[in-house]
Structures are given as structure tokens and as C-alpha cells.
PDB file of C-alpha atoms in Angstrom:
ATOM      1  CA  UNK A   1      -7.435  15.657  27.661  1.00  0.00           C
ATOM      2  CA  UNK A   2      -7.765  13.692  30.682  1.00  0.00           C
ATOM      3  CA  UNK A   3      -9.845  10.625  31.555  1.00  0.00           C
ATOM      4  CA  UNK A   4     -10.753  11.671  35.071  1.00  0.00           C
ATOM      5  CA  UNK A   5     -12.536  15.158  36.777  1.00  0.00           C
ATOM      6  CA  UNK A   6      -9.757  15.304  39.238  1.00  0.00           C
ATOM      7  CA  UNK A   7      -7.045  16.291  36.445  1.00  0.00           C
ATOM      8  CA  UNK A   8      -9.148  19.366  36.157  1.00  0.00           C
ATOM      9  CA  UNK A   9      -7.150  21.960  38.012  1.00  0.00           C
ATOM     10  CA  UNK A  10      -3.805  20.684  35.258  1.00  0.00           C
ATOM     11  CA  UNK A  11      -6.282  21.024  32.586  1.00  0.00           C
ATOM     12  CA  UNK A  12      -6.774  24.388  33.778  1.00  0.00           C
ATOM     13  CA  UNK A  13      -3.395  25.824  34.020  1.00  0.00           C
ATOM     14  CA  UNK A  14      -1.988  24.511  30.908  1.00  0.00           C
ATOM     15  CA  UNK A  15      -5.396  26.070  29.464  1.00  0.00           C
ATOM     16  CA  UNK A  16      -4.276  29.329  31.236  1.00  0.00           C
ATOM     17  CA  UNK A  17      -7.449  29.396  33.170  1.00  0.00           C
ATOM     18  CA  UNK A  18      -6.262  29.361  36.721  1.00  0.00           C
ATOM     19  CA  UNK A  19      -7.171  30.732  40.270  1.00  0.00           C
ATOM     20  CA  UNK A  20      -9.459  33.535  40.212  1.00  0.00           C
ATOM     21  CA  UNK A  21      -9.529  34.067  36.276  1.00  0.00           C
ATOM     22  CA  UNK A  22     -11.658  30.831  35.911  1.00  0.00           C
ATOM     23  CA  UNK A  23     -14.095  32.025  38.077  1.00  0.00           C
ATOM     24  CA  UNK A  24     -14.102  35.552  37.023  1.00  0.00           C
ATOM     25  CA  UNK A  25     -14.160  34.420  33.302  1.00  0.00           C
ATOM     26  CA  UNK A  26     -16.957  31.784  34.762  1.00  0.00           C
ATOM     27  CA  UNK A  27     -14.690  29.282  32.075  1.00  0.00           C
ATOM     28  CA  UNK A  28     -17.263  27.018  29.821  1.00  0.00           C
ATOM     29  CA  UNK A  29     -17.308  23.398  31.310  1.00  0.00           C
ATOM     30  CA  UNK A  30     -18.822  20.343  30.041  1.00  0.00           C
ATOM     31  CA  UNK A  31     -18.149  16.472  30.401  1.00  0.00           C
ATOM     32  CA  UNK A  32     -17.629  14.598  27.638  1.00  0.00           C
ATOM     33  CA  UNK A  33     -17.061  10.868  27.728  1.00  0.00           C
ATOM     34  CA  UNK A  34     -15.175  10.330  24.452  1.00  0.00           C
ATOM     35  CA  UNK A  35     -14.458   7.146  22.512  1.00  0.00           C
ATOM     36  CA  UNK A  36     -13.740   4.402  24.576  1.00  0.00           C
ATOM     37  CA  UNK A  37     -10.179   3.405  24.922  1.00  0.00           C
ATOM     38  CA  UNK A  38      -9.114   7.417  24.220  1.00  0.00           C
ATOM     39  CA  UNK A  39      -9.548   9.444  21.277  1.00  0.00           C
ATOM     40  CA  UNK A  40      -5.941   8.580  20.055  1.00  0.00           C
ATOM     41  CA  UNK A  41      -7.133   4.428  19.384  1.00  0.00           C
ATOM     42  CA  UNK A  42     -10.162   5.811  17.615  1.00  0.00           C
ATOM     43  CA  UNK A  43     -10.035   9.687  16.546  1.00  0.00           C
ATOM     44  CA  UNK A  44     -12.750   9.428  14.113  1.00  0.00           C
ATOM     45  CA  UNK A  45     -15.237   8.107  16.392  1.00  0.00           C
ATOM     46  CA  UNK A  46     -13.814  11.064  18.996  1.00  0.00           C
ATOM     47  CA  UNK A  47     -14.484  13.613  16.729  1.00  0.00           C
ATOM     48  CA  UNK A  48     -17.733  12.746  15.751  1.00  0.00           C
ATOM     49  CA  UNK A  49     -18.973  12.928  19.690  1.00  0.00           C
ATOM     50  CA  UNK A  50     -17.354  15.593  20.220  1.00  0.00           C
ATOM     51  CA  UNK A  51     -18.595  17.460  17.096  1.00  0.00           C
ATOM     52  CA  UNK A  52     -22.129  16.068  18.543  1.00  0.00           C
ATOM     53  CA  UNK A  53     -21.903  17.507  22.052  1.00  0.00           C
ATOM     54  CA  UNK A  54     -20.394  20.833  20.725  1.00  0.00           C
ATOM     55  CA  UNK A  55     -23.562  21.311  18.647  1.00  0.00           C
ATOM     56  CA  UNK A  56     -25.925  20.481  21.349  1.00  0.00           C
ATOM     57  CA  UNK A  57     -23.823  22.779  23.779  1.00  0.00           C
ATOM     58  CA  UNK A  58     -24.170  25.739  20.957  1.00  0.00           C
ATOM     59  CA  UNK A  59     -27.812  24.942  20.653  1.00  0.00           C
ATOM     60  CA  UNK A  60     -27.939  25.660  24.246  1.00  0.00           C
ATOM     61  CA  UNK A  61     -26.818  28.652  24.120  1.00  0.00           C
ATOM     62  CA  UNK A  62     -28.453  30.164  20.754  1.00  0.00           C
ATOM     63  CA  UNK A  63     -31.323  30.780  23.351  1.00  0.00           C
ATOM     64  CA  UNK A  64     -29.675  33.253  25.052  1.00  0.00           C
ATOM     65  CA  UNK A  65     -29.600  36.945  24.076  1.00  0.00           C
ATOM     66  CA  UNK A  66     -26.779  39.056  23.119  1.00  0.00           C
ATOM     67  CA  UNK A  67     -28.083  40.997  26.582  1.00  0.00           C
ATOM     68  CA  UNK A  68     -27.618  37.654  28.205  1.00  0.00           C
ATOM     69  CA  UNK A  69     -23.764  37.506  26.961  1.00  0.00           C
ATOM     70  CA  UNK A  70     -22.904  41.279  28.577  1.00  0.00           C
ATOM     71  CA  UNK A  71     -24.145  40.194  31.859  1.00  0.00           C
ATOM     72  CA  UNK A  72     -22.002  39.520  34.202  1.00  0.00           C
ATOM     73  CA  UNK A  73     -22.961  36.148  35.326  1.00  0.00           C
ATOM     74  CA  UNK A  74     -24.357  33.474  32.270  1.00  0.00           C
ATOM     75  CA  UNK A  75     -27.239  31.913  33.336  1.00  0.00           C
ATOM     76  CA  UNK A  76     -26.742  28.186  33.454  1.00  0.00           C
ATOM     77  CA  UNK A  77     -27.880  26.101  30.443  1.00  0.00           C
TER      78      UNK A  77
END
């Protein structure tokens, strides 16, 4: 996990989600902050947000319908 949006594309390939399979796999993105000072000074407090904004992201998408998940293009949330 990187600090800064510009280490996305090495975020990407050691995900395996490079070149045209990001965008034809439309890859989930998000921004989380984390614990200040990185999540290895304080992993509880890391955890916790990131437990927080994985719950609000699902509760995001519990609107959508099962139909909505076969398309081929998610709507954004």
C-alpha cells in the first residue's frame, strides 16, 4: 500500500491488474487515507478504517441488483 495516487499503476501490476485487464475488469477503486504515520506504526487503528470504509463501500453496492452485476459496465456508486 502506497501513500500517494501516482504509485497506482505498481499497485496495479503487482495486483495483476494491468493494461487492458483493469479496464476490461473495470477493477474496484477507492481512496482510503489510513492511519496517520502508515498502518505499520498503528495497525489497529488501520484496520478499524479500513474495516469502516469496506462496509460503507459494500453498503454501496447492496443496492445494486444481481442484473446490475451481469452487465457489462457497473454503474458508478
Amino acid at each position: 500500500m502506497w501513500k500517494s495516487a501516482d504509485k497506482a499503476p505498481l499497485a496495479a501490476e503487482a495486483m495483476g491488474i494491468i493494461g487492458a485487464a483493469s479496464e476490461r475488469t473495470e477493477a474496484y477503486r477507492f481512496h482510503h487515507s489510513g492511519a496517520a504515520g502508515g498502518a505499520h506504526r498503528n495497525p489497529e487503528v488501520m484496520a478499524a478504517s479500513l474495516k469502516a470504509q469496506l462496509l460503507e463501500d459494500l453498503a454501496d453496492l447492496d443496492v445494486l441488483s444481481t442484473d446490475d452485476f451481469k452487465k457489462p459496465s457497473l454503474p458508478s456508486v
